[in-house]
DNA sequence: AAATGCATTTCGCTGTGCGAAACATAGAGG
DNA sequence: CCTCTATGTTTCGCACAGCGAAATGCATTT
């Protein structure tokens, strides 16, 4: 789990506890010890001790009715504090709202986390049908527009390393997924943005690009997407793609000021 | 830290790591190892190992420019999953919106966490000036309306135990704070809601009551509050207080169905 | 009543996590 | 430019914390 074979600075018990918290997802918010043991590969007594500890601290709540756990309110407090630490959101938001208003779909900003991107800001258009993903949602690297843009912006070495991990999530259609990533890299280099046309979810179309933070050089993703039927390929390529790249540049300029 | 003197089921290293995450707050999102060592009481090499581990896992991000850490995006993902696990939010929201619209201030729902309440849902009125607290914010137990309502709803034994911890946060004015809590308990028993008139923040007035979840019996807080000048005492006592109690009962009835 | 499944507890072991001491680095002050 | 201070990291020896196999407990199913 740690970067080195035997890293004595790395605290394994803490990492295991956080691994348990990561098992909980929006689409599956209730999990039992058995579920957790399966997902983490940890022994059942180990899971029992760790969930007991997390429950004592409030991070998990035991729902006796189902014999399962859900995440407790303290993680909301962490999320709130995390957002406060992201100055880039305040700077980016007006530009994102401008494009969301123009396009009538959602514009989102996100940070990488292992093999996903996590939405850190989201602006919705006034369109009647708009994507439900809020701040904190995860989208996959290889099939979402934001994820593909992020991969495209990485160094070759870093991308190869990540794709090795990503591959494990697409056991049956890796060649097709890899081809999509390859095309995205080309699009990124040619015109500054990438496409995802039903490859993440069948009825979702999106474009993505990246923003590079001035001090840390950290790369964040920026996307624009929604229901496929209001976002035909031509509209994405001719109209919204160039606009997304433009607001990404303007955000970067505002950050650098 | 654990409930028993030496609880062999309690994983101390995990608890310590989470203690570090808790140090980060919305009003102070950047902290160095020294700051963390002071707030947690942990030895500096211990803090160094724990922050290194949290950084490896993405939960902390090192801002080299300041030599400090901030919370990373994965906590947002946990927050998002936590909200998905709170069915009570969907049930409560229409009632809360109804009162927020009527009152033109904010109506919020919250869960207890140690000596605070954490907002889990928040509905704002259309008033030009409304409270900035979003989901994930913490408010103190002894001085906020939501916190006082929660304390009032507890058993005597449970309340005494909690007030022992709360006391440490009010070293200079404990008698005054305790008197406010005492009055809140009386108000709660008499009319079902409590007041906070500038006692949490000088320009904020609010009322609070509680909701009891049907299966777990867990107590949540419900409040209505905002700028003092639009919420004079009489309006709170004669109009909004009874309404808040009414929607709390209606929420409970909807949960029980 | 027996079997099954899930969860918790026991217990012996080992390597994990600890903190004092030492070391490293950057910035401030003279 | 040198010294001192503050902050952070690494070392290292030690003790026990955290581990997982085995046993136990409990609720549900057959």
Coordinates of C-alpha atoms (C1' of nucleotides) in Angstrom, one line a residue:
Chain A
X1 CA 0.0 0.0 0.0
X2 CA 2.8 2.4 0.7
X3 CA 5.1 3.6 -2.0
X4 CA 8.1 1.7 -0.8
X5 CA 8.4 -2.0 -0.1
X6 CA 8.7 -1.5 3.6
X7 CA 8.2 2.1 4.5
X8 CA 8.7 2.6 8.2
X9 CA 7.2 6.1 8.1
X10 CA 3.9 4.7 6.8
X11 CA 1.3 3.9 9.4
X12 CA -0.5 0.8 8.2
X13 CA -3.3 0.8 10.8
X14 CA -4.3 4.3 9.9
X15 CA -4.3 3.5 6.2
X16 CA -6.5 0.4 6.8
X17 CA -9.0 2.5 8.7
X18 CA -9.2 5.0 5.9
X19 CA -9.6 2.2 3.4
X20 CA -12.7 1.1 5.3
X21 CA -14.2 4.6 5.0
X22 CA -13.5 4.6 1.2
X23 CA -15.6 1.6 0.8
X24 CA -18.7 3.6 1.4
X25 CA -20.1 5.2 -1.8
X26 CA -23.1 7.3 -2.7
X27 CA -24.7 4.4 -4.5
X28 CA -24.1 2.1 -1.6
X29 CA -24.1 3.9 1.7
X30 CA -24.8 0.9 4.0
X31 CA -22.2 -1.8 4.5
X32 CA -21.7 -4.6 7.0
X33 CA -18.4 -6.0 8.3
X34 CA -18.6 -8.8 5.7
X35 CA -19.0 -6.4 2.8
X36 CA -16.0 -4.3 4.1
X37 CA -13.9 -7.4 4.6
X38 CA -14.5 -8.4 1.0
X39 CA -13.7 -5.0 -0.4
X40 CA -10.6 -4.4 1.6
X41 CA -9.2 -7.9 1.8
X42 CA -8.8 -7.4 5.6
X43 CA -9.4 -10.2 8.1
X44 CA -12.8 -10.1 9.8
X45 CA -11.4 -9.5 13.3
X46 CA -9.3 -6.6 11.9
X47 CA -12.4 -5.1 10.3
X48 CA -14.4 -5.6 13.5
X49 CA -11.8 -3.6 15.5
X50 CA -11.4 -0.9 12.9
X51 CA -15.2 -0.4 12.5
X52 CA -15.6 -0.4 16.3
X53 CA -13.0 2.4 16.5
X54 CA -14.5 4.4 13.7
X55 CA -17.9 4.1 15.4
X56 CA -16.6 5.2 18.7
X57 CA -15.2 8.3 17.0
X58 CA -18.4 9.1 15.1
X59 CA -17.1 8.4 11.6
X60 CA -19.3 5.4 11.2
X61 CA -22.8 5.0 12.6
X62 CA -24.2 1.5 13.2
X63 CA -27.7 1.1 11.8
X64 CA -29.0 -1.7 14.0
X65 CA -32.1 -2.3 11.9
X66 CA -29.9 -3.5 9.0
X67 CA -26.9 -4.6 11.0
X68 CA -24.8 -2.3 8.8
X69 CA -22.8 0.9 9.0
X70 CA -23.1 4.2 7.3
X71 CA -20.7 7.2 7.3
X72 CA -21.2 9.6 10.2
X73 CA -21.5 13.4 10.2
X74 CA -17.9 14.2 11.1
X75 CA -16.9 13.4 7.5
X76 CA -19.2 16.2 6.4
X77 CA -17.3 18.6 8.7
X78 CA -14.0 17.4 7.0
X79 CA -15.6 18.0 3.6
X80 CA -16.6 21.5 4.6
X81 CA -13.1 22.3 5.8
X82 CA -11.6 20.9 2.7
X83 CA -13.7 23.2 0.5
X84 CA -12.6 26.1 2.5
X85 CA -9.0 25.2 1.7
X86 CA -9.6 25.4 -2.0
X87 CA -9.1 29.0 -3.1
X88 CA -9.2 27.9 -6.7
X89 CA -13.0 27.3 -6.4
X90 CA -13.8 31.0 -5.7
X91 CA -11.6 32.1 -8.5
X92 CA -13.0 29.6 -11.0
X93 CA -16.7 29.8 -10.1
X94 CA -17.7 33.0 -12.0
X95 CA -16.1 31.6 -15.2
X96 CA -17.8 28.3 -14.7
X97 CA -21.2 29.9 -14.1
X98 CA -20.7 31.9 -17.2
X99 CA -20.3 28.8 -19.3
X100 CA -23.0 26.9 -17.4
X101 CA -25.4 29.7 -18.2
X102 CA -24.4 29.8 -21.8
X103 CA -24.5 26.0 -22.4
X104 CA -27.4 25.2 -20.0
X105 CA -25.6 22.1 -18.8
X106 CA -23.2 21.5 -15.9
X107 CA -19.6 22.8 -15.6
X108 CA -17.4 21.1 -12.9
X109 CA -14.0 21.3 -11.5
X110 CA -12.2 18.3 -10.0
X111 CA -9.1 16.9 -8.4
X112 CA -7.4 13.6 -9.0
X113 CA -7.6 10.8 -6.5
X114 CA -6.0 7.5 -7.5
X115 CA -8.0 6.2 -10.4
X116 CA -10.8 8.8 -10.2
X117 CA -11.5 12.5 -10.3
X118 CA -13.4 14.0 -7.5
X119 CA -15.7 17.0 -8.2
X120 CA -14.7 20.0 -6.1
X121 CA -17.0 22.6 -7.6
X122 CA -20.0 22.2 -9.8
X123 CA -22.2 24.8 -11.6
X124 CA -25.4 23.9 -13.2
X125 CA -27.1 25.6 -16.1
X126 CA -30.8 26.4 -16.0
X127 CA -31.7 23.5 -18.3
X128 CA -34.5 21.3 -17.0
X129 CA -32.3 18.2 -17.2
X130 CA -28.9 18.5 -15.7
X131 CA -26.5 16.0 -14.3
X132 CA -27.0 15.0 -10.7
X133 CA -23.3 14.9 -9.6
X134 CA -22.5 17.2 -6.8
X135 CA -19.3 18.2 -5.0
X136 CA -17.7 15.0 -3.8
X137 CA -18.8 12.8 -6.7
X138 CA -16.2 10.5 -8.3
X139 CA -15.8 9.9 -12.0
X140 CA -13.4 7.4 -13.6
X141 CA -10.2 8.5 -15.2
X142 CA -10.4 6.5 -18.4
X143 CA -14.0 7.0 -19.5
X144 CA -15.0 10.4 -18.3
X145 CA -14.1 13.6 -20.0
X146 CA -12.5 15.1 -16.9
X147 CA -10.5 12.0 -16.3
X148 CA -9.3 11.7 -19.8
X149 CA -8.2 15.4 -19.9
X150 CA -6.3 14.8 -16.7
X151 CA -4.5 11.7 -18.1
X152 CA -3.7 13.6 -21.3
X153 CA -2.1 16.4 -19.3
X154 CA 0.3 14.1 -17.4
X155 CA 3.8 13.2 -18.3
X156 CA 4.1 9.9 -20.3
X157 CA 5.7 8.1 -17.3
X158 CA 3.0 9.2 -14.9
X159 CA 0.2 8.3 -17.3
X160 CA 1.6 4.9 -17.9
X161 CA 1.9 4.2 -14.2
X162 CA -1.7 5.3 -13.7
X163 CA -3.1 3.4 -16.6
X164 CA -1.6 0.2 -15.2
X165 CA -3.9 0.7 -12.2
X166 CA -6.9 1.9 -14.2
X167 CA -6.7 -1.2 -16.4
X168 CA -7.8 -3.4 -13.5
X169 CA -11.2 -1.6 -13.5
X170 CA -11.9 -2.5 -17.1
X171 CA -11.2 -6.2 -17.4
X172 CA -13.4 -7.0 -20.3
X173 CA -13.1 -4.0 -22.6
X174 CA -9.6 -2.7 -22.0
X175 CA -8.6 -2.4 -25.6
X176 CA -11.6 -0.2 -26.4
X177 CA -11.1 1.9 -23.3
X178 CA -7.4 2.3 -24.1
X179 CA -8.2 3.4 -27.6
X180 CA -10.5 6.0 -26.2
X181 CA -7.8 7.3 -23.9
X182 CA -5.3 7.4 -26.9
X183 CA -7.8 9.4 -29.0
X184 CA -8.3 11.8 -26.0
X185 CA -4.6 12.4 -25.8
X186 CA -4.4 13.3 -29.5
X187 CA -7.5 15.6 -29.2
X188 CA -5.9 17.3 -26.1
X189 CA -2.7 18.0 -28.0
X190 CA -4.5 19.2 -31.1
X191 CA -7.3 21.3 -29.8
X192 CA -6.9 21.5 -26.0
X193 CA -9.9 19.5 -25.0
X194 CA -11.1 15.9 -24.9
X195 CA -14.5 14.2 -25.5
X196 CA -16.5 11.5 -23.8
X197 CA -19.6 10.5 -25.8
X198 CA -21.5 7.9 -23.9
X199 CA -18.4 6.1 -22.9
X200 CA -18.8 6.8 -19.2
X201 CA -22.5 6.6 -19.1
X202 CA -24.5 5.9 -22.2
X203 CA -26.7 9.0 -22.2
X204 CA -24.0 11.5 -21.0
X205 CA -21.8 13.6 -23.3
X206 CA -19.1 15.8 -22.1
X207 CA -15.9 17.6 -22.9
X208 CA -12.9 18.1 -20.6
X209 CA -9.8 20.1 -20.2
X210 CA -7.3 21.0 -17.4
X211 CA -6.1 23.8 -15.3
X212 CA -2.6 23.9 -13.8
X213 CA -2.3 25.6 -10.4
X214 CA 0.5 28.3 -10.4
X215 CA 2.4 27.4 -7.2
X216 CA 2.1 23.6 -6.8
X217 CA 1.8 22.9 -10.5
X218 CA -1.0 20.6 -9.5
X219 CA -3.4 19.6 -12.4
X220 CA -7.1 19.9 -11.9
X221 CA -9.8 18.8 -14.3
X222 CA -12.5 21.1 -15.8
X223 CA -15.5 19.7 -17.7
X224 CA -18.8 20.6 -19.3
X225 CA -21.4 17.9 -19.8
X226 CA -24.9 16.6 -19.6
X227 CA -27.6 14.8 -21.4
X228 CA -26.4 13.5 -24.8
X229 CA -29.4 14.8 -26.7
X230 CA -28.6 18.5 -25.9
X231 CA -24.9 17.9 -26.5
X232 CA -24.4 16.6 -30.1
X233 CA -20.8 16.0 -31.1
X234 CA -20.7 19.1 -33.4
X235 CA -21.9 21.4 -30.6
X236 CA -19.2 20.1 -28.3
X237 CA -16.4 20.3 -31.0
X238 CA -17.3 23.6 -32.6
X239 CA -18.8 25.6 -29.9
X240 CA -18.4 24.4 -26.3
X241 CA -15.0 22.8 -26.5
X242 CA -13.2 26.0 -27.5
X243 CA -15.1 28.0 -24.9
X244 CA -14.1 25.5 -22.2
X245 CA -10.5 25.9 -23.1
X246 CA -10.9 29.6 -23.1
X247 CA -12.3 29.7 -19.6
X248 CA -9.6 27.3 -18.4
X249 CA -7.0 29.8 -19.7
X250 CA -8.9 32.7 -18.0
X251 CA -9.1 30.9 -14.7
X252 CA -5.3 30.2 -14.9
X253 CA -4.7 33.9 -15.6
X254 CA -6.8 34.9 -12.7
X255 CA -4.9 32.5 -10.4
X256 CA -1.6 33.8 -11.5
X257 CA -2.4 37.4 -10.9
Chain B
X1 CA -9.4 8.3 24.2
X2 CA -11.4 5.1 24.1
X3 CA -14.4 4.6 26.4
X4 CA -12.6 2.0 28.5
X5 CA -9.3 2.4 30.4
X6 CA -7.6 0.0 28.1
X7 CA -9.8 -1.1 25.3
X8 CA -8.0 -3.7 23.3
X9 CA -10.5 -3.4 20.5
X10 CA -9.8 0.3 20.0
X11 CA -7.1 1.1 17.4
X12 CA -5.2 4.0 18.7
X13 CA -3.1 4.8 15.6
X14 CA -6.3 5.1 13.5
X15 CA -7.8 7.4 16.1
X16 CA -4.7 9.6 16.2
X17 CA -4.7 9.9 12.4
X18 CA -8.4 11.0 12.4
X19 CA -7.6 13.4 15.2
X20 CA -5.2 15.1 12.9
X21 CA -7.8 15.5 10.2
X22 CA -10.2 17.0 12.7
X23 CA -7.7 19.8 13.4
X24 CA -8.5 21.3 10.0
X25 CA -11.4 23.8 10.1
X26 CA -13.1 26.0 7.6
X27 CA -11.7 29.1 9.3
X28 CA -8.2 27.6 9.4
X29 CA -7.7 25.3 6.4
X30 CA -3.8 25.4 6.4
X31 CA -1.8 23.8 9.2
X32 CA 1.8 22.8 9.7
X33 CA 3.1 19.8 11.7
X34 CA 3.8 22.1 14.6
X35 CA 0.2 23.4 14.7
X36 CA -1.0 19.9 14.6
X37 CA 1.3 18.7 17.3
X38 CA 0.0 21.5 19.6
X39 CA -3.6 20.8 18.9
X40 CA -3.4 17.1 19.3
X41 CA -0.8 16.8 22.0
X42 CA 1.1 14.2 19.9
X43 CA 4.9 14.0 19.7
X44 CA 6.4 15.7 16.6
X45 CA 7.8 12.4 15.1
X46 CA 4.4 10.9 15.5
X47 CA 2.7 13.8 13.7
X48 CA 5.3 13.6 11.0
X49 CA 4.6 9.9 10.3
X50 CA 0.8 10.4 10.4
X51 CA 0.8 13.4 8.1
X52 CA 3.1 11.6 5.8
X53 CA 0.7 8.6 5.7
X54 CA -2.4 10.9 5.2
X55 CA -0.5 12.7 2.4
X56 CA 0.3 9.4 0.7
X57 CA -3.3 8.5 0.7
X58 CA -4.5 11.9 -0.6
X59 CA -6.3 12.9 2.6
X60 CA -3.8 15.8 3.1
X61 CA -2.1 17.8 0.5
X62 CA 1.1 19.6 1.2
X63 CA 1.2 23.2 0.1
X64 CA 5.0 23.6 -0.3
X65 CA 4.6 27.4 -0.7
X66 CA 3.5 27.7 2.9
X67 CA 5.0 24.5 4.3
X68 CA 1.6 23.5 5.5
X69 CA -1.1 21.0 4.7
X70 CA -4.7 21.2 3.7
X71 CA -7.4 18.6 3.5
X72 CA -7.5 16.7 0.2
X73 CA -10.4 15.9 -2.2
X74 CA -11.0 12.3 -0.9
X75 CA -12.7 13.8 2.2
X76 CA -15.2 15.4 -0.2
X77 CA -16.0 12.0 -1.6
X78 CA -16.6 10.7 1.9
X79 CA -18.9 13.6 2.6
X80 CA -20.9 12.9 -0.6
X81 CA -21.3 9.3 0.4
X82 CA -22.3 10.3 3.9
X83 CA -25.1 12.5 2.6
X84 CA -26.4 9.7 0.4
X85 CA -26.7 7.6 3.6
X86 CA -29.0 10.1 5.3
X87 CA -32.5 9.3 4.2
X88 CA -33.9 11.7 6.8
X89 CA -32.6 14.6 4.6
X90 CA -34.9 13.8 1.7
X91 CA -37.9 13.4 4.0
X92 CA -37.2 16.6 5.9
X93 CA -36.3 18.8 3.1
X94 CA -39.8 19.8 1.8
X95 CA -40.9 20.8 5.3
X96 CA -37.7 22.7 5.9
X97 CA -38.1 24.6 2.6
X98 CA -41.6 25.5 3.5
X99 CA -40.5 27.1 6.7
X100 CA -37.4 28.7 5.0
X101 CA -39.7 30.3 2.4
X102 CA -42.2 31.5 5.0
X103 CA -39.5 32.9 7.4
X104 CA -37.0 34.1 4.8
X105 CA -34.1 32.8 6.9
X106 CA -32.3 29.5 7.0
X107 CA -33.6 26.2 8.3
X108 CA -31.1 23.5 9.1
X109 CA -30.9 19.9 10.2
X110 CA -27.9 18.6 12.2
X111 CA -26.3 15.6 13.9
X112 CA -24.3 15.7 17.1
X113 CA -20.6 15.1 17.2
X114 CA -18.8 15.4 20.5
X115 CA -19.3 19.0 21.7
X116 CA -20.8 20.3 18.4
X117 CA -23.6 19.8 16.0
X118 CA -22.8 19.3 12.4
X119 CA -25.2 20.6 9.7
X120 CA -26.4 17.8 7.5
X121 CA -29.0 19.7 5.5
X122 CA -29.6 23.4 5.1
X123 CA -32.4 25.4 3.4
X124 CA -32.2 29.1 2.8
X125 CA -35.0 31.6 2.5
X126 CA -35.0 34.1 -0.3
X127 CA -34.0 36.9 2.1
X128 CA -31.1 39.1 0.9
X129 CA -29.1 38.3 4.1
X130 CA -28.9 34.7 5.1
X131 CA -26.5 32.7 7.2
X132 CA -23.5 31.3 5.4
X133 CA -23.3 28.0 7.1
X134 CA -23.5 25.1 4.7
X135 CA -23.7 21.3 5.1
X136 CA -20.7 20.3 7.2
X137 CA -20.5 23.4 9.4
X138 CA -20.1 22.9 13.1
X139 CA -21.9 24.9 15.8
X140 CA -21.3 24.6 19.5
X141 CA -23.6 22.7 21.8
X142 CA -24.0 25.2 24.6
X143 CA -24.5 28.5 22.8
X144 CA -26.3 27.6 19.5
X145 CA -30.0 27.0 19.3
X146 CA -29.5 23.6 17.7
X147 CA -27.0 22.6 20.2
X148 CA -29.1 23.7 23.2
X149 CA -32.1 21.8 21.8
X150 CA -30.1 18.7 21.5
X151 CA -28.8 19.0 25.1
X152 CA -32.3 19.6 26.3
X153 CA -33.5 16.4 24.6
X154 CA -30.9 14.2 26.3
X155 CA -31.3 12.3 29.5
X156 CA -30.0 14.0 32.6
X157 CA -27.1 11.7 32.9
X158 CA -26.1 12.0 29.3
X159 CA -26.4 15.8 29.4
X160 CA -24.3 16.1 32.6
X161 CA -21.5 14.0 31.0
X162 CA -21.5 16.1 27.8
X163 CA -21.6 19.4 29.7
X164 CA -18.5 18.3 31.6
X165 CA -16.7 18.3 28.2
X166 CA -18.4 21.4 26.9
X167 CA -17.3 23.4 30.0
X168 CA -13.7 23.3 28.9
X169 CA -14.6 25.4 25.8
X170 CA -16.0 28.2 27.9
X171 CA -13.3 28.8 30.6
X172 CA -14.2 32.4 31.3
X173 CA -17.9 32.6 31.1
X174 CA -19.1 29.2 32.1
X175 CA -21.7 30.4 34.6
X176 CA -23.3 32.6 32.1
X177 CA -23.2 29.8 29.5
X178 CA -24.6 27.2 31.9
X179 CA -27.4 29.6 32.8
X180 CA -28.3 29.8 29.1
X181 CA -28.4 26.1 28.8
X182 CA -30.5 25.8 32.0
X183 CA -33.0 28.3 30.5
X184 CA -33.0 26.4 27.2
X185 CA -33.9 23.2 29.0
X186 CA -36.9 24.9 30.7
X187 CA -38.0 26.4 27.4
X188 CA -37.7 23.1 25.7
X189 CA -39.9 21.4 28.3
X190 CA -42.4 24.2 28.3
X191 CA -42.9 25.0 24.7
X192 CA -40.8 22.5 22.7
X193 CA -38.2 24.9 21.4
X194 CA -35.1 26.8 22.6
X195 CA -33.7 30.2 21.8
X196 CA -30.2 31.6 21.1
X197 CA -30.2 35.4 21.0
X198 CA -26.8 36.5 20.1
X199 CA -25.2 34.0 22.4
X200 CA -23.4 32.1 19.7
X201 CA -22.6 35.0 17.5
X202 CA -23.7 38.5 18.5
X203 CA -25.8 39.3 15.4
X204 CA -27.4 35.9 15.0
X205 CA -30.8 34.9 16.5
X206 CA -32.2 31.4 16.2
X207 CA -34.6 28.8 17.6
X208 CA -34.0 25.1 17.8
X209 CA -35.8 21.9 18.4
X210 CA -35.2 18.2 17.8
X211 CA -36.3 15.2 15.8
X212 CA -36.0 11.7 17.0
X213 CA -35.4 9.0 14.3
X214 CA -37.8 6.1 14.6
X215 CA -35.5 3.1 14.4
X216 CA -32.3 4.1 16.1
X217 CA -33.9 6.7 18.5
X218 CA -31.1 9.0 17.4
X219 CA -31.7 12.7 18.2
X220 CA -31.1 15.3 15.5
X221 CA -31.3 19.0 15.8
X222 CA -33.5 21.3 13.7
X223 CA -33.1 25.1 13.8
X224 CA -34.3 28.3 12.2
X225 CA -32.1 31.3 12.3
X226 CA -30.4 34.3 10.8
X227 CA -29.7 38.0 11.2
X228 CA -30.9 39.3 14.5
X229 CA -32.6 42.3 13.1
X230 CA -35.1 40.2 11.0
X231 CA -35.7 37.8 14.0
X232 CA -36.8 39.8 17.0
X233 CA -37.6 37.8 20.1
X234 CA -41.3 38.1 19.8
X235 CA -41.3 36.8 16.2
X236 CA -39.3 33.8 17.3
X237 CA -41.4 33.1 20.3
X238 CA -44.9 33.8 18.9
X239 CA -44.6 32.8 15.3
X240 CA -41.5 30.8 14.2
X241 CA -41.0 28.7 17.3
X242 CA -44.4 27.0 17.2
X243 CA -44.0 26.5 13.4
X244 CA -40.6 24.9 13.9
X245 CA -42.0 22.5 16.4
X246 CA -44.9 21.7 14.1
X247 CA -42.6 20.8 11.2
X248 CA -40.4 18.7 13.5
X249 CA -43.5 16.7 14.4
X250 CA -44.5 16.4 10.7
X251 CA -41.1 15.2 9.8
X252 CA -41.2 12.6 12.5
X253 CA -44.6 11.5 11.3
X254 CA -43.3 11.2 7.7
X255 CA -40.3 9.1 9.0
X256 CA -42.5 6.8 10.9
X257 CA -44.8 6.1 8.0
Chain C
dA1 C1' -33.0 -29.2 16.3
dA2 C1' -29.4 -28.5 13.3
dA3 C1' -27.1 -25.9 10.0
dT4 C1' -25.7 -21.6 8.2
dG5 C1' -24.1 -17.0 8.0
dC6 C1' -22.4 -12.9 10.1
dA7 C1' -20.1 -10.7 13.9
dT8 C1' -17.3 -10.5 18.0
dT9 C1' -13.8 -12.0 21.2
dT10 C1' -9.7 -14.5 22.6
dC11 C1' -5.0 -15.1 22.6
dG12 C1' -0.3 -15.7 21.4
dC13 C1' 3.0 -13.6 18.4
dT14 C1' 5.6 -10.3 15.9
dG15 C1' 6.5 -6.3 13.7
dT16 C1' 4.3 -1.7 14.1
dG17 C1' 4.1 2.6 16.1
dC18 C1' 6.0 5.1 19.5
dG19 C1' 8.9 9.2 21.3
dA20 C1' 13.7 10.7 22.9
dA21 C1' 17.6 11.9 20.7
dA22 C1' 19.9 13.3 16.8
dC23 C1' 20.0 15.4 12.5
dA24 C1' 18.6 18.6 8.6
dT25 C1' 17.0 22.8 6.7
dA26 C1' 15.4 27.5 6.3
dG27 C1' 14.9 31.9 8.1
dA28 C1' 15.9 35.7 11.3
dG29 C1' 18.9 38.7 13.7
dG30 C1' 23.2 40.8 14.8
Chain D
dC1 C1' 28.6 36.1 7.1
dC2 C1' 27.9 33.7 11.4
dT3 C1' 25.0 32.2 15.0
dC4 C1' 20.8 31.1 16.8
dT5 C1' 16.1 29.6 16.6
dA6 C1' 12.2 27.3 14.8
dT7 C1' 10.3 23.7 12.3
dG8 C1' 10.4 19.3 10.3
dT9 C1' 12.4 14.6 9.5
dT10 C1' 14.9 10.5 10.5
dT11 C1' 17.0 7.1 13.6
dC12 C1' 16.7 3.5 16.7
dG13 C1' 15.7 0.7 20.5
dC14 C1' 11.8 -0.9 22.8
dA15 C1' 7.3 -2.4 24.3
dC16 C1' 3.0 -3.4 23.3
dA17 C1' -0.6 -2.6 19.7
dG18 C1' -2.6 -4.6 16.1
dC19 C1' -2.8 -8.7 13.8
dG20 C1' -5.3 -13.1 12.2
dA21 C1' -6.4 -18.1 13.3
dA22 C1' -9.4 -20.2 16.2
dA23 C1' -13.1 -20.1 19.1
dT24 C1' -17.3 -18.3 20.6
dG25 C1' -21.8 -16.0 20.2
dC26 C1' -26.1 -14.9 18.1
dA27 C1' -29.8 -14.5 14.8
dT28 C1' -31.8 -16.5 10.9
dT29 C1' -33.0 -20.3 7.8
dT30 C1' -34.0 -24.9 6.7

